[in-house]
Amino acid sequence: MSKITRRDFINGTLMAAGASMLPFGCTSEVVLDKLDPLYYPPALTGLRGSHIGSYTNAHARAWTGKSDWGPTTDLKEAYDLIVVGGGISGLSAAFFYQQEHGRDKKVLILDNHDDFGGHAKRNEHTVGDDTRLIFGGSQSLQSPHTFSETSLKLLKELGVDLDRFKTAYDFDFFKRNNLGAVTYFNKQIFGEDKVVKHPYCDYPWYVQGLQRPKLSHEEAVKQAPLSEKGKEQLLRVLKGGLHVLKLPKEELNEYISTHSYFHYLKTTLGVDDAGVLEMARNSSVDFSGAGADVLTIGEALECGVLGFDPLTLKDLIGEKEYEKNIKEHGYILDEGDQYIHHFPDGNATIARLLVKKMIPEVGEGDNAEDIILSKFNYSRLDKTSNIVRIRLNSTVVNVVHGGDPNSSSEVFVNYINDNKSYQVKGKGVVMACYNMIIPHIVSDLPNEQAAALRRLVKIPLQYTTVGLKNWRAMKEMEMGMAMSPGNMHQVVMMDFPVSMGGYHFTKSPDDPCAIQMIGCPFGETVGAPPVEQFREARYKMLGLQFKDYEKEIRAHLSGMLPKALFEFDRDVESITVNRWAHGYAYGGSALFDSDMPEMARKGRQPFGRITIANIDSVLSSYLQVAVDQAWRAVKELG
Ligand SMILES: Cc1cc2nc3c(=O)[nH]c(=O)nc-3n(C[C@H](O)[C@H](O)[C@H](O)COP(=O)(O)OP(=O)(O)OC[C@H]3O[C@@H](n4cnc5c(N)ncnc54)[C@H](O)[C@@H]3O)c2cc1C
């Protein structure tokens, strides 16, 4: 065990040990041309991510088995490759295919969303004359020094200079502005709206430069709005650690990989205070995507949840090993592991670079630096004259070989766009979509493979971005990040302070900025199996309307920030709720379903001229994984 990084947390393998101005559903070249130059999804606010209209047809196919889509138009378009899914994996697959087989090879990429990039989503907020960029999903390149050669080579070819982040990231920003991590206790759950300048957990420290709390554990506990019993229990948790298990070192590893964190809290530490348990459940946030109630002690430790900070590792690995680690890796992250590889729009820059490489006319900019402010012309994505075409708002509902999958040389792909059914043809198909929908689309897959793919559920997540006229209130509250146990968004944070490509991060607290609010929705029943909780949370998420989110965000920010400095109607300019009903790939849990990696392996097998990419192929939610899986899928096509 070395250091804790965000990579460890969201890696699936860890789990195992403003209203749209466009009609959705428009895409054909003619329609896009007509809409040009207004068709520009990054600037849309309101309900985004898996936006309304994007999932209707896929759900009809998967939930009700719908197969009658009315008359199908054969577009008589033939491609060398058709890619289903325009996320990082699908875009990379298209790019690799052309690299391998020639730039003249015709490729069609189909995606059900109104923008390309999948989770790598760019949000733009217009605040007065200013445009603030922020990530609507995939945030940063995590530990690029660990990337495969394939991924590193791709980044280089795209013009990404990894060293650039050493100057683009403003390491001094949080210190200069005295911004640290706090906890907001909301009135509804904790009886009063109160901010304590302490996060009580380890989550915030992946943000480089965020200031450490000045309060001791004792002082922070004293200020928490809990009963005396709750305070006493909270202190016990904070002072806990693995030594309280009183196990010999050789048994410790096995124990913490098979026992639940909540069991440890309740039984070993005797915690029963509802407030403390609420704080604990909400402290793993998007490091795990699930609540801490379903984590093992080991997983909880890796996530740095309530009571488990890196010091706890001392108990696990022994003082000597701990000191050695501190010396070698520091838990003061070594340079290669600094979480600074962040573009102003997150990993959307990589998606944009891939698109620009394949469709050069889409906009200005030749490298990661000069593409940041480049406004793409979406009407260029699907021109008849393109060698690579990207067709948005197009949900693929059927993929079938032209004959026996073992010998066929063509695959027919049906998709629905604007409620109409179309067919195109390819010599090969890469499925870079969510893997669990594949058996509904490729209906003649072998049974075992289909059953495995159906198991690959995803974790719902919500990244809401808010355009603010100023961040004076956050500055006065010394708030770089606010843990918010029990709120729909468990985290509110300033964006990563990165300036590049002519884009400047907010300078003064009186300037506009965009902040991020992170939500991991759970099921109602604490401790229920993760897959059930994800399903319940996903349905609830998709059932809410924008006004429901706005109400929640209004209550959250207004309850947390001082009234003298913050007025929601005056200071909030725009809200973009990126709902990722299908977010991270779920890697399984030692407590519930440790066979998930095996399901992913069985599921990703090639089938005739159809191969399978996407992060779901190995259940690890990282950009480099999406890229590597694309490479594998392209190689498998031959
Ligand atoms: C909120 C969030 C934060 C993240 N943060 C990070 C991070 O900081 N760093 C990191 O490395 N990774 C992060 N990730 C992981 C992210 O998933 C990967 O980085 C990567 O973007 C995944 O790419 P993908 O192409 O495999 O999948 P996706 O991005 O999901 O793309 C698949 C695409 O296929 C489409 N599709 C599905 N079904 C169909 C169909 N039937 N027809 C047509 N299209 C279809 C989907 O709608 C989607 O657009 C994050 C993910 C989320 C959700």
Coordinates of C-alpha atoms and ligand atoms in Angstrom, one line a residue, residues 6 10 58 84-90 110-113 115 117-120 136-142 286 339 347 394-397 432-434 437 441 458 461-463 580 582-584 614-616 621-624 626, ligand 1:
R6 CA -8.3 9.6 -6.5
I10 CA -12.8 5.2 -8.4
A58 CA -32.7 3.1 -25.4
V84 CA -21.7 3.1 -31.4
G85 CA -21.1 5.7 -28.7
G86 CA -19.2 9.0 -29.1
G87 CA -17.5 9.1 -25.7
I88 CA -13.7 9.0 -25.3
S89 CA -13.7 5.3 -26.1
G90 CA -15.8 5.6 -29.3
L110 CA -23.4 7.5 -33.6
D111 CA -24.3 8.8 -30.2
N112 CA -27.7 9.3 -28.5
H113 CA -26.7 12.6 -26.9
D115 CA -23.1 16.5 -27.8
G117 CA -17.7 13.2 -25.5
G118 CA -20.0 11.0 -23.4
H119 CA -19.0 11.7 -19.7
A120 CA -16.3 14.0 -20.9
G136 CA -19.8 18.5 -16.5
G137 CA -18.4 15.0 -16.0
S138 CA -15.0 13.5 -16.4
Q139 CA -12.6 15.9 -14.5
S140 CA -8.9 15.2 -14.9
L141 CA -6.2 13.0 -16.2
Q142 CA -5.5 10.9 -13.1
D286 CA -17.6 10.0 -5.8
Y339 CA -3.9 15.8 -9.2
N347 CA -11.5 15.8 -20.1
S394 CA -29.0 9.0 -32.8
T395 CA -29.8 6.0 -30.5
V396 CA -28.7 2.7 -31.9
V397 CA -31.4 0.1 -31.4
A432 CA -18.4 1.8 -27.3
C433 CA -21.7 2.4 -25.6
Y434 CA -22.8 1.3 -22.1
I437 CA -27.4 -2.2 -23.4
I441 CA -29.1 -4.2 -29.4
K458 CA -23.4 1.7 -13.8
L461 CA -23.7 10.4 -10.4
Q462 CA -24.6 14.1 -10.6
Y463 CA -22.2 16.9 -11.4
W580 CA -25.2 10.8 -15.2
H582 CA -25.1 5.7 -16.0
G583 CA -21.9 7.1 -14.5
Y584 CA -19.0 5.1 -13.3
N614 CA -15.9 1.4 -23.3
I615 CA -14.7 1.5 -19.7
D616 CA -17.3 -1.1 -18.9
S621 CA -13.7 4.5 -14.7
Y622 CA -10.8 6.4 -16.3
L623 CA -10.1 8.1 -19.5
Q624 CA -7.0 6.0 -20.2
A626 CA -11.6 4.1 -22.3
Ligands
LIG1 C1 -19.2 12.3 -13.2 C2 -18.0 11.6 -13.7 C3 -16.7 12.0 -13.4 C4 -15.6 11.3 -13.9 N1 -14.3 11.8 -13.6 C5 -13.3 11.2 -14.2 C6 -12.0 11.7 -14.0 O1 -11.8 12.7 -13.3 N2 -10.9 11.1 -14.7 C7 -11.1 10.0 -15.5 O2 -10.1 9.5 -16.1 N3 -12.3 9.5 -15.7 C8 -13.4 10.0 -15.0 N4 -14.7 9.5 -15.3 C9 -14.8 8.3 -16.0 C10 -15.2 8.4 -17.4 O3 -16.3 7.6 -17.5 C11 -14.1 8.1 -18.4 O4 -13.1 9.1 -18.3 C12 -14.5 8.1 -19.9 O5 -14.9 9.4 -20.3 C13 -15.5 7.0 -20.3 O6 -15.6 7.0 -21.7 P1 -16.4 5.9 -22.5 O7 -16.4 6.3 -23.9 O8 -15.9 4.6 -22.1 O9 -17.9 6.0 -21.9 P2 -19.0 7.2 -22.0 O10 -18.3 8.5 -21.8 O11 -20.1 6.8 -21.2 O12 -19.4 7.1 -23.6 C14 -20.3 6.2 -24.1 C15 -21.3 6.9 -25.0 O13 -22.1 5.9 -25.7 C16 -23.4 6.4 -25.7 N5 -24.4 5.4 -25.9 C17 -24.9 4.5 -25.0 N6 -25.8 3.7 -25.6 C18 -26.0 4.1 -26.9 C19 -26.8 3.7 -28.0 N7 -27.6 2.7 -27.9 N8 -26.6 4.4 -29.2 C20 -25.8 5.4 -29.3 N9 -25.0 5.8 -28.3 C21 -25.1 5.2 -27.1 C22 -23.6 7.1 -24.3 O14 -24.7 7.9 -24.2 C23 -22.3 7.8 -24.3 O15 -22.4 9.1 -24.9 C24 -15.8 10.2 -14.7 C25 -17.1 9.7 -15.0 C26 -18.2 10.4 -14.5 C27 -19.6 10.0 -14.9

